[in-house]
Coordinates of C-alpha atoms in Angstrom, one line a residue:
Chain E
X1 CA -4.0 25.1 19.1
X2 CA -1.3 23.9 21.5
X3 CA -2.2 20.4 20.5
X4 CA -1.3 20.9 16.9
X5 CA 2.0 22.5 17.7
X6 CA 3.1 19.3 19.4
X7 CA 2.9 17.4 16.1
X8 CA 6.6 17.4 15.7
X9 CA 7.1 15.3 18.8
X10 CA 6.9 11.7 17.3
X11 CA 6.7 9.9 20.6
X12 CA 4.1 11.0 23.1
X13 CA 4.0 7.4 24.2
X14 CA 7.7 7.1 24.9
X15 CA 7.3 8.4 28.5
X16 CA 5.2 5.5 29.5
X17 CA 7.9 2.9 28.6
X18 CA 10.6 3.9 31.1
X19 CA 9.2 2.2 34.2
X20 CA 8.2 -1.1 32.5
X21 CA 11.6 -1.2 30.9
X22 CA 13.4 -0.7 34.2
X23 CA 11.2 -3.4 35.8
X24 CA 11.8 -5.8 32.9
X25 CA 15.6 -5.3 33.0
X26 CA 15.7 -5.7 36.8
X27 CA 13.7 -9.0 36.6
X28 CA 15.7 -10.2 33.6
X29 CA 19.1 -9.7 35.3
X30 CA 17.9 -10.9 38.7
X31 CA 16.4 -14.2 37.4
X32 CA 19.7 -16.0 36.7
X33 CA 20.8 -15.2 40.3
X34 CA 17.5 -16.1 41.9
X35 CA 17.4 -19.4 40.0
X36 CA 21.1 -20.2 40.3
X37 CA 20.3 -23.0 42.8
X38 CA 18.1 -24.8 40.2
X39 CA 20.0 -25.3 37.0
X40 CA 16.8 -26.6 35.2
X41 CA 14.6 -23.6 36.0
X42 CA 17.5 -21.2 35.2
X43 CA 17.8 -23.0 31.8
X44 CA 14.1 -22.6 31.2
X45 CA 14.4 -18.9 32.0
X46 CA 17.4 -18.6 29.6
X47 CA 15.5 -20.1 26.7
X48 CA 12.7 -17.7 27.5
X49 CA 15.2 -14.8 27.2
X50 CA 16.1 -16.1 23.7
X51 CA 12.4 -16.2 22.8
X52 CA 11.9 -12.7 24.0
X53 CA 14.6 -11.6 21.6
X54 CA 13.1 -13.6 18.8
X55 CA 9.5 -12.4 19.6
X56 CA 10.8 -8.8 19.5
X57 CA 12.2 -9.3 16.0
X58 CA 9.1 -11.1 14.9
X59 CA 7.1 -8.2 16.3
X60 CA 9.1 -5.7 14.3
X61 CA 8.1 -7.5 11.1
X62 CA 4.6 -8.8 12.0
X63 CA 3.4 -6.3 14.6
X64 CA 4.8 -3.1 13.2
X65 CA 5.4 -3.7 9.5
X66 CA 2.5 -6.1 8.9
X67 CA 4.5 -9.0 7.4
X68 CA 4.2 -12.5 8.7
X69 CA 7.5 -14.2 8.0
X70 CA 7.1 -17.9 8.7
X71 CA 10.8 -18.5 7.7
X72 CA 11.9 -16.7 10.9
X73 CA 13.2 -19.9 12.6
X74 CA 15.0 -20.8 9.4
X75 CA 16.9 -17.5 9.6
X76 CA 17.9 -18.3 13.2
X77 CA 19.0 -21.7 12.0
X78 CA 21.2 -20.2 9.2
X79 CA 23.0 -18.1 11.9
X80 CA 23.2 -21.1 14.4
X81 CA 24.7 -23.5 11.9
X82 CA 27.2 -20.8 10.7
X83 CA 28.3 -19.9 14.2
X84 CA 28.7 -23.6 15.2
X85 CA 30.7 -24.2 12.0
X86 CA 32.9 -21.2 12.5
X87 CA 33.6 -21.9 16.2
X88 CA 34.4 -25.6 15.3
X89 CA 36.9 -24.2 12.7
X90 CA 38.6 -22.3 15.5
X91 CA 36.8 -18.9 15.4
X92 CA 36.0 -17.1 18.6
X93 CA 32.3 -17.3 19.4
X94 CA 32.2 -13.5 19.9
X95 CA 33.5 -13.0 16.4
X96 CA 31.4 -15.8 14.9
X97 CA 28.2 -14.4 16.4
X98 CA 28.1 -11.1 14.5
X99 CA 29.2 -12.9 11.3
X100 CA 26.4 -15.5 11.6
X101 CA 23.8 -12.9 12.6
X102 CA 24.8 -10.8 9.6
X103 CA 24.5 -13.8 7.3
X104 CA 20.9 -14.4 8.7
X105 CA 20.2 -10.7 8.0
X106 CA 21.3 -10.8 4.4
X107 CA 19.5 -14.1 3.9
X108 CA 16.4 -12.6 5.5
X109 CA 16.5 -9.5 3.3
X110 CA 16.8 -11.7 0.2
X111 CA 14.2 -14.2 1.3
X112 CA 11.9 -11.2 2.1
X113 CA 11.9 -10.0 -1.4
X114 CA 8.6 -11.7 -2.3
X115 CA 6.9 -9.4 0.2
X116 CA 7.5 -6.6 -2.2
X117 CA 4.9 -8.1 -4.5
X118 CA 2.9 -10.4 -2.2
X119 CA 0.6 -8.9 0.5
X120 CA -0.7 -10.3 3.7
X121 CA -1.8 -14.0 3.6
X122 CA 0.0 -14.5 0.2
X123 CA 3.4 -13.6 1.6
X124 CA 2.8 -15.7 4.6
X125 CA 2.1 -18.6 2.4
X126 CA 5.2 -17.9 0.4
X127 CA 7.3 -17.6 3.6
X128 CA 6.0 -21.0 4.6
X129 CA 7.4 -22.5 1.4
X130 CA 10.7 -20.7 2.0
X131 CA 10.9 -22.1 5.5
X132 CA 10.3 -25.6 4.2
X133 CA 13.0 -25.2 1.7
X134 CA 15.4 -23.9 4.3
X135 CA 14.7 -26.8 6.6
X136 CA 15.2 -29.2 3.6
X137 CA 18.5 -27.4 2.9
X138 CA 19.6 -28.1 6.5
X139 CA 18.9 -31.8 5.9
X140 CA 20.4 -31.9 2.4
X141 CA 23.7 -30.2 3.0
X142 CA 24.7 -32.8 5.6
X143 CA 28.4 -32.0 5.1
X144 CA 27.9 -28.7 6.8
X145 CA 25.0 -29.5 9.1
X146 CA 25.3 -33.2 9.8
X147 CA 21.9 -33.6 8.4
X148 CA 19.0 -35.1 10.4
X149 CA 21.4 -36.3 13.1
X150 CA 22.2 -32.8 14.0
X151 CA 25.3 -31.4 15.8
X152 CA 25.6 -32.2 19.5
X153 CA 27.9 -31.3 22.4
X154 CA 28.3 -27.7 21.3
X155 CA 30.3 -26.1 24.1
X156 CA 29.4 -22.8 25.8
X157 CA 31.6 -20.0 24.6
X158 CA 34.6 -18.9 26.6
X159 CA 35.5 -15.4 27.5
X160 CA 39.1 -14.3 28.0
X161 CA 40.3 -17.9 27.7
X162 CA 38.0 -19.4 30.4
X163 CA 34.6 -21.1 29.5
X164 CA 31.6 -19.2 30.6
X165 CA 29.7 -20.6 33.6
X166 CA 26.0 -21.2 33.2
X167 CA 25.2 -18.2 35.3
X168 CA 27.4 -15.9 33.2
X169 CA 25.8 -17.1 29.9
X170 CA 22.3 -16.6 31.5
X171 CA 23.3 -13.0 32.1
X172 CA 24.4 -12.7 28.5
X173 CA 21.0 -14.0 27.4
X174 CA 19.2 -11.6 29.8
X175 CA 21.3 -8.8 28.3
X176 CA 20.4 -9.7 24.8
X177 CA 16.7 -9.8 25.6
X178 CA 16.9 -6.4 27.3
X179 CA 18.9 -4.9 24.5
X180 CA 16.5 -6.4 21.9
X181 CA 13.5 -4.8 23.6
X182 CA 15.3 -1.5 23.9
X183 CA 16.3 -1.5 20.2
X184 CA 12.7 -2.3 19.3
X185 CA 11.5 0.6 21.4
X186 CA 13.9 3.0 19.9
X187 CA 12.9 1.9 16.3
X188 CA 9.2 2.2 17.1
X189 CA 9.6 5.7 18.4
X190 CA 11.8 6.9 15.6
X191 CA 10.7 8.0 12.1
X192 CA 11.7 4.5 10.9
X193 CA 8.9 3.1 13.1
X194 CA 6.5 5.7 11.8
X195 CA 7.2 4.6 8.2
X196 CA 6.9 0.9 9.0
X197 CA 3.5 1.5 10.8
X198 CA 2.4 3.4 7.8
X199 CA 3.3 0.6 5.5
X200 CA 1.5 -1.9 7.8
X201 CA -1.6 0.3 7.8
X202 CA -1.8 1.1 4.1
X203 CA 1.4 0.6 1.9
X204 CA -0.1 2.3 -1.1
X205 CA -1.0 5.4 0.9
X206 CA 2.4 5.3 2.5
X207 CA 4.0 5.4 -0.9
X208 CA 1.8 8.3 -1.9
X209 CA 3.1 10.2 1.1
X210 CA 6.7 9.8 -0.2
X211 CA 7.7 6.8 1.8
X212 CA 9.9 4.4 0.0
X213 CA 7.9 1.3 0.7
X214 CA 10.3 -1.2 -0.9
X215 CA 13.3 0.2 0.8
X216 CA 11.8 0.3 4.3
X217 CA 10.3 -3.2 4.0
X218 CA 13.9 -4.4 3.2
X219 CA 15.3 -2.5 6.1
X220 CA 12.6 -4.1 8.4
X221 CA 13.6 -7.5 7.1
X222 CA 17.3 -6.8 7.7
X223 CA 16.8 -5.7 11.3
X224 CA 14.1 -8.4 12.1
X225 CA 16.4 -11.1 10.7
X226 CA 19.3 -9.7 12.8
X227 CA 17.1 -10.5 15.9
X228 CA 16.5 -14.0 14.5
X229 CA 20.2 -14.5 13.8
X230 CA 21.5 -13.3 17.2
X231 CA 18.9 -15.5 18.9
X232 CA 20.0 -18.5 16.8
X233 CA 23.7 -17.9 17.5
X234 CA 23.0 -17.7 21.3
X235 CA 20.6 -20.7 21.2
X236 CA 23.1 -23.3 19.7
X237 CA 25.7 -23.3 22.5
X238 CA 23.0 -22.9 25.2
X239 CA 21.0 -26.0 24.2
X240 CA 24.2 -27.8 23.1
X241 CA 22.5 -29.4 20.2
X242 CA 21.0 -28.3 16.9
X243 CA 19.3 -30.2 14.2
X244 CA 17.0 -29.1 11.3
X245 CA 14.1 -29.7 13.7
X246 CA 15.4 -27.0 16.0
X247 CA 14.6 -24.4 13.4
X248 CA 11.6 -25.8 11.5
X249 CA 8.2 -24.2 10.7
X250 CA 6.7 -25.2 14.2
X251 CA 9.3 -23.0 15.8
X252 CA 8.4 -20.1 13.5
X253 CA 4.8 -20.7 14.4
X254 CA 5.6 -20.7 18.1
X255 CA 7.4 -17.4 17.8
X256 CA 4.6 -16.0 15.8
X257 CA 2.1 -17.2 18.4
X258 CA 4.0 -15.5 21.2
X259 CA 3.7 -12.2 19.3
X260 CA 0.1 -12.7 18.3
X261 CA -1.0 -14.0 21.7
X262 CA 0.8 -11.4 23.6
X263 CA -0.3 -8.5 21.4
X264 CA 1.3 -7.6 18.1
X265 CA 2.4 -4.0 17.5
X266 CA 2.9 -3.4 21.2
X267 CA 6.4 -3.5 22.9
X268 CA 5.4 -5.6 25.9
X269 CA 2.7 -7.9 24.5
X270 CA 5.2 -10.2 22.7
X271 CA 7.5 -10.1 25.8
X272 CA 4.5 -11.4 27.8
X273 CA 3.7 -13.9 25.1
X274 CA 7.2 -15.2 25.2
X275 CA 7.3 -15.4 29.0
X276 CA 4.0 -17.3 29.0
X277 CA 4.6 -19.6 26.1
X278 CA 8.3 -20.4 25.9
X279 CA 8.3 -22.3 29.2
X280 CA 5.2 -24.2 28.2
X281 CA 7.1 -26.7 26.1
X282 CA 9.2 -27.6 29.1
X283 CA 6.3 -27.8 31.5
X284 CA 4.5 -30.1 29.0
X285 CA 7.5 -32.2 28.2
X286 CA 5.9 -35.4 29.6
X287 CA 2.8 -34.7 27.6
X288 CA 4.5 -33.9 24.3
X289 CA 1.7 -35.5 22.3
X290 CA -0.9 -33.0 23.5
X291 CA 1.6 -30.1 23.3
X292 CA 1.1 -29.5 19.6
X293 CA -2.6 -29.9 19.9
X294 CA -2.5 -27.2 22.7
X295 CA -0.5 -24.9 20.5
X296 CA -3.0 -25.5 17.6
X297 CA -5.9 -24.7 19.9
X298 CA -4.2 -21.6 21.1
X299 CA -3.6 -20.4 17.6
X300 CA -7.3 -20.8 16.8
X301 CA -8.3 -19.0 20.0
X302 CA -6.0 -16.1 19.3
X303 CA -7.2 -15.8 15.7
X304 CA -10.9 -16.1 16.5
X305 CA -11.3 -14.6 19.9
X306 CA -8.4 -12.2 20.5
X307 CA -6.9 -10.9 17.3
X308 CA -5.2 -8.1 19.3
X309 CA -3.6 -10.5 21.8
X310 CA -3.4 -9.9 25.5
X311 CA -2.1 -6.3 25.3
X312 CA -4.0 -5.5 22.2
X313 CA -7.2 -6.6 23.9
X314 CA -6.9 -4.0 26.5
X315 CA -6.1 -1.4 23.9
X316 CA -9.2 -2.2 21.9
X317 CA -11.5 -2.1 24.9
X318 CA -10.3 1.3 25.8
X319 CA -10.9 2.5 22.2
X320 CA -14.3 1.0 22.0
X321 CA -15.3 2.8 25.1
X322 CA -13.9 6.1 23.7
X323 CA -15.4 5.8 20.3
X324 CA -19.0 6.8 21.0
X325 CA -17.8 10.0 22.6
X326 CA -15.7 10.8 19.6
X327 CA -18.6 10.3 17.2
X328 CA -21.0 12.4 19.2
X329 CA -18.5 15.3 19.4
X330 CA -17.8 15.2 15.7
X331 CA -21.5 15.3 14.7
X332 CA -21.9 18.3 16.9
X333 CA -18.9 20.0 15.3
X334 CA -20.2 19.5 11.8
X335 CA -23.5 21.0 12.6
Chain R
X1 CA 3.0 32.2 -22.0
X2 CA 2.0 30.5 -18.7
X3 CA 4.2 27.9 -17.0
X4 CA 3.3 24.3 -17.9
X5 CA 3.1 22.1 -14.7
X6 CA 1.7 18.9 -16.1
X7 CA 2.3 17.8 -19.6
X8 CA 0.7 14.5 -20.7
X9 CA 1.4 13.2 -24.2
X10 CA -0.4 10.3 -25.9
X11 CA -0.9 8.2 -22.8
X12 CA -2.5 4.8 -23.4
X13 CA -3.3 2.1 -21.0
X14 CA -4.7 -1.4 -21.7
X15 CA -6.0 -3.9 -19.2
X16 CA -6.0 -7.1 -21.2
X17 CA -8.4 -6.5 -24.1
X18 CA -9.8 -3.3 -22.6
X19 CA -8.3 0.0 -23.7
X20 CA -8.8 2.1 -20.6
X21 CA -7.0 5.1 -22.0
X22 CA -6.4 5.8 -25.7
X23 CA -3.8 8.3 -26.5
X24 CA -4.7 11.1 -24.0
X25 CA -2.9 14.5 -24.4
X26 CA -3.3 17.0 -21.7
X27 CA -1.6 20.2 -20.5
X28 CA -2.2 21.8 -17.1
X29 CA -0.6 25.2 -16.3
X30 CA 0.6 26.2 -12.9
X31 CA -2.3 27.8 -10.9
X32 CA -4.9 26.6 -13.4
X33 CA -7.7 24.4 -11.9
X34 CA -8.4 21.5 -14.3
X35 CA -11.6 19.5 -14.0
X36 CA -12.0 16.0 -15.4
X37 CA -15.5 14.6 -16.0
X38 CA -16.9 11.6 -17.7
X39 CA -19.2 8.6 -17.0
X40 CA -18.2 5.7 -14.8
X41 CA -15.6 3.6 -16.5
X42 CA -14.4 6.3 -18.8
X43 CA -10.9 6.1 -17.4
X44 CA -10.7 9.1 -15.1
X45 CA -9.2 7.2 -12.2
X46 CA -6.9 5.2 -14.4
X47 CA -5.7 8.5 -15.7
X48 CA -4.8 9.7 -12.2
X49 CA -3.3 6.3 -11.4
X50 CA -1.0 6.6 -14.4
X51 CA 0.1 10.1 -13.4
X52 CA 0.7 9.3 -9.8
X53 CA 2.7 6.2 -10.7
X54 CA 0.3 3.5 -9.4
X55 CA -0.2 2.2 -12.9
X56 CA 2.4 2.0 -15.7
X57 CA 1.1 3.2 -19.0
X58 CA 1.6 1.2 -22.1
X59 CA 2.5 4.2 -24.2
X60 CA 3.0 7.9 -24.0
X61 CA 4.9 10.2 -21.6
X62 CA 4.1 12.3 -18.6
X63 CA 6.3 15.2 -17.5
X64 CA 5.8 17.1 -14.3
X65 CA 7.3 20.6 -13.7
X66 CA 9.8 20.0 -16.4
X67 CA 10.8 16.5 -15.4
X68 CA 9.8 13.1 -16.9
X69 CA 7.9 10.9 -14.6
X70 CA 8.5 7.8 -16.8
X71 CA 9.6 4.8 -14.7
X72 CA 9.2 6.7 -11.4
X73 CA 7.7 5.0 -8.4
X74 CA 4.7 6.6 -6.5
X75 CA 7.0 7.7 -3.7
X76 CA 9.4 9.4 -6.1
X77 CA 6.5 11.1 -7.8
X78 CA 5.1 12.2 -4.5
X79 CA 8.5 13.6 -3.5
X80 CA 8.5 15.6 -6.7
X81 CA 5.5 17.5 -5.5
X82 CA 2.6 15.7 -7.1
X83 CA 0.1 14.3 -4.7
X84 CA -3.4 12.8 -4.9
X85 CA -6.4 11.6 -3.0
X86 CA -8.4 8.5 -3.5
X87 CA -12.0 8.1 -4.6
X88 CA -12.8 6.1 -1.4
X89 CA -11.3 8.2 1.4
X90 CA -8.1 6.8 2.7
X91 CA -6.4 7.7 6.0
X92 CA -4.5 5.5 8.5
X93 CA -7.7 4.6 10.4
X94 CA -6.1 3.0 13.4
X95 CA -3.8 6.0 14.0
X96 CA -4.8 9.4 15.5
X97 CA -5.1 12.4 13.3
X98 CA -1.9 13.7 14.9
X99 CA 0.0 10.4 13.9
X100 CA -1.5 10.6 10.4
X101 CA 0.0 14.1 10.0
X102 CA 3.3 13.1 11.5
X103 CA 3.5 10.2 9.0
X104 CA 2.9 12.7 6.2
X105 CA 5.7 14.9 7.4
X106 CA 8.3 12.1 7.7
X107 CA 9.2 11.9 4.0
X108 CA 7.7 15.1 2.8
X109 CA 9.4 16.9 -0.1
X110 CA 9.2 20.1 2.0
X111 CA 7.7 19.5 5.4
X112 CA 5.6 22.2 6.9
X113 CA 6.7 23.7 10.2
X114 CA 4.6 23.0 13.3
X115 CA 3.2 26.5 13.0
X116 CA 2.3 26.0 9.4
X117 CA 0.7 22.6 10.3
X118 CA -1.3 24.4 12.9
X119 CA -2.4 27.1 10.5
X120 CA -3.5 24.6 7.8
X121 CA -5.4 22.5 10.4
X122 CA -7.2 25.6 11.7
X123 CA -8.1 26.6 8.2
X124 CA -9.5 23.1 7.6
X125 CA -11.3 23.2 11.0
X126 CA -9.9 19.9 12.0
X127 CA -7.5 21.0 14.9
X128 CA -10.0 19.9 17.6
X129 CA -9.9 16.3 16.3
X130 CA -6.1 15.8 16.4
X131 CA -6.3 13.2 19.2
X132 CA -9.1 11.2 17.8
X133 CA -8.5 8.0 15.9
X134 CA -8.8 8.8 12.2
X135 CA -11.1 5.9 11.6
X136 CA -13.6 7.2 14.1
X137 CA -14.1 10.5 12.3
X138 CA -17.0 11.3 10.0
X139 CA -16.5 11.1 6.2
X140 CA -16.2 14.9 6.0
X141 CA -13.6 15.0 8.7
X142 CA -11.6 12.2 7.1
X143 CA -11.7 14.2 3.8
X144 CA -10.3 17.2 5.8
X145 CA -7.6 15.0 7.2
X146 CA -6.7 13.8 3.8
X147 CA -6.3 17.4 2.6
X148 CA -4.3 18.3 5.7
X149 CA -2.0 15.3 5.2
X150 CA -1.3 16.4 1.5
X151 CA -1.0 20.1 2.3
X152 CA 1.7 19.7 5.0
X153 CA 3.9 18.3 2.3
X154 CA 3.5 21.6 0.4
X155 CA 2.7 19.9 -3.0
X156 CA 2.8 21.7 -6.3
X157 CA -0.1 19.8 -7.7
X158 CA -2.9 18.0 -5.9
X159 CA -5.1 15.6 -7.8
X160 CA -8.5 15.1 -6.2
X161 CA -10.5 12.0 -7.1
X162 CA -14.1 12.9 -6.4
X163 CA -13.5 15.1 -3.3
X164 CA -17.2 15.5 -2.5
X165 CA -18.1 11.8 -3.1
X166 CA -20.5 10.6 -0.4
X167 CA -20.9 14.0 1.4
X168 CA -24.2 15.5 2.3
X169 CA -25.4 18.5 0.3
X170 CA -24.5 20.8 3.3
X171 CA -21.0 19.2 3.4
X172 CA -20.6 19.6 -0.3
X173 CA -21.2 23.3 0.1
X174 CA -18.5 23.5 2.8
X175 CA -16.1 21.4 0.7
X176 CA -16.6 23.6 -2.4
X177 CA -15.6 26.6 -0.2
X178 CA -12.5 24.7 1.1
X179 CA -11.5 23.7 -2.4
X180 CA -11.9 27.2 -3.8
X181 CA -9.6 28.4 -1.1
X182 CA -7.3 25.5 -1.7
X183 CA -6.7 27.0 -5.2
X184 CA -4.6 29.7 -3.5
X185 CA -2.3 27.0 -1.9
X186 CA -1.5 24.7 -4.7
X187 CA -2.6 23.8 -8.3
X188 CA -5.6 21.5 -8.4
X189 CA -6.7 18.7 -10.7
X190 CA -10.1 17.5 -9.8
X191 CA -12.3 14.5 -11.0
X192 CA -15.9 15.1 -10.2
X193 CA -19.4 13.9 -11.1
X194 CA -21.0 16.8 -9.3
X195 CA -21.3 19.5 -12.0
X196 CA -21.7 22.2 -9.3
X197 CA -18.1 21.5 -8.2
X198 CA -16.7 21.7 -11.7
X199 CA -18.7 24.8 -12.6
X200 CA -17.6 26.7 -9.5
X201 CA -13.9 25.5 -9.4
X202 CA -12.5 24.6 -12.8
X203 CA -10.8 27.0 -15.2
X204 CA -10.7 24.2 -17.8
X205 CA -12.6 21.0 -18.2
X206 CA -11.5 17.8 -19.9
X207 CA -14.2 15.2 -20.8
X208 CA -13.2 11.6 -21.0
X209 CA -15.4 9.1 -22.8
X210 CA -14.5 5.4 -23.1
X211 CA -10.8 6.2 -22.6
X212 CA -10.7 9.0 -25.2
X213 CA -10.7 12.8 -24.8
X214 CA -14.1 13.9 -26.1
X215 CA -13.8 17.7 -25.4
X216 CA -11.7 20.2 -23.6
X217 CA -12.4 23.8 -22.8
X218 CA -13.8 26.3 -20.3
X219 CA -16.7 24.9 -18.1
X220 CA -19.4 27.1 -19.6
X221 CA -18.5 25.9 -23.1
X222 CA -18.1 22.2 -22.2
X223 CA -21.3 22.1 -20.1
X224 CA -23.3 23.4 -23.1
X225 CA -21.4 21.3 -25.7
X226 CA -24.0 19.1 -27.4
X227 CA -21.8 16.0 -27.6
X228 CA -21.1 16.2 -23.8
X229 CA -24.8 16.7 -23.1
X230 CA -25.8 13.8 -25.3
X231 CA -23.2 11.3 -24.1
X232 CA -22.7 12.2 -20.5
X233 CA -24.8 14.9 -18.8
X234 CA -28.2 14.1 -20.4
X235 CA -30.8 16.7 -21.1
X236 CA -32.5 16.7 -17.7
X237 CA -29.2 17.3 -15.9
X238 CA -28.0 20.0 -18.2

């Protein structure tokens, strides 16, 4: 009965994450130095880091809580516009960043309220409408956002009075991606993660076991939107230009695709998804007409052929192999 | 006088034009096993849904262990010590049995210690399946996991919705043995179509018919009640 006594340990899987995390952190921090000779490639890597952060936040909501928020990019946009506005008004970027991210969190928690009533596909549809409205709001309130023209020449933030170099900001982005993954890992292995997974699997049963489904869904939205917001705040000065199209539904879909393609509900799947898909739009820049077609095809392939994504695919295969043994053993035990 | 655990007064529930429950009164004492029988569609599951907070009643009141449950959410009701199972077995199929149990412990009213969990799992003869994915278990094993997940929360009342549904006759015998021992661990409310279960377990039986309480009394009396025989059991079965 030693197996049963271990029940209290909530994270038998935690041991397996140390090495990949160390490798990921090493690669993330080494990349800006390795690519420092090629500003373009370093830039692609930096954008990928932001997408790793975003994908981790989307993973918390989609992979672990079972909610597919297609207004994710809109939340990033709320933070981005706010940070750009505040820094233009003289705020320090490092003060504007938490304020903007918090605004995105609060907006995300409020915009996530329909998820308390709508399940699965219906919430996704609702979030699509919310995303559309947010994009329209970015266009409409042109006094704050400069409308469709967008805001350009956003400077890189300074630190201690001197503007950050490209390399220094790349390291900031790497740090944010690593911290994002670490936070997700901590959440997943905590009792909060256990509650969110229970809500994903069967929210009615979760409630029956005493889990406050409404409260924890809102907590998930708050944290997931925080990831969106921090990513949005870091994105604006890095690209140097934001417009409503920077945070439209296609961006939400891309982030979702990174999670779904990589493997929702796994820590590393969405990281792999972001690493594979974020640079794609740069590589395909000259073929931008086929880019959206390619994304569309990839979405169909993921839904039809690999619902568990790359990481989930391996997991499923292992399970399928194990299943017949399980069933045979149980039949024996019943007799 | 015995201690009243569940006190239901004039509970009614309508779904559009259909009256699923019509002014049900019911009292269950602590330690008393209450059986509920009735034909399909008579409102048994709706009754449990109302008590567990999944469905809001249109009228009436429910009090549990001296506290009103009116307006409470299912999770609050669960935390007050009232738990239930579902007609179709319900476990977190993608998670292992161990993870299922750990999930049940997270927000339990009174979480069992690891030793107590081990003891309950041994008693339910499910310990050897702790690392299996719950969805890969047999129906009988999933029913055992359901009970385990409830018992580690140390509930005061467990409402079982057809606990032997879909089980083989050999498994039904085992489950009746389990349920009769379960009576020593918490108070039981059981919905069943299998009269054998009701006869062997229940101290008191309530018969529902088209949303109304047709009869109430000890099993021997209810199962020989002419109205119950005519309208539910039928002569061949009785």
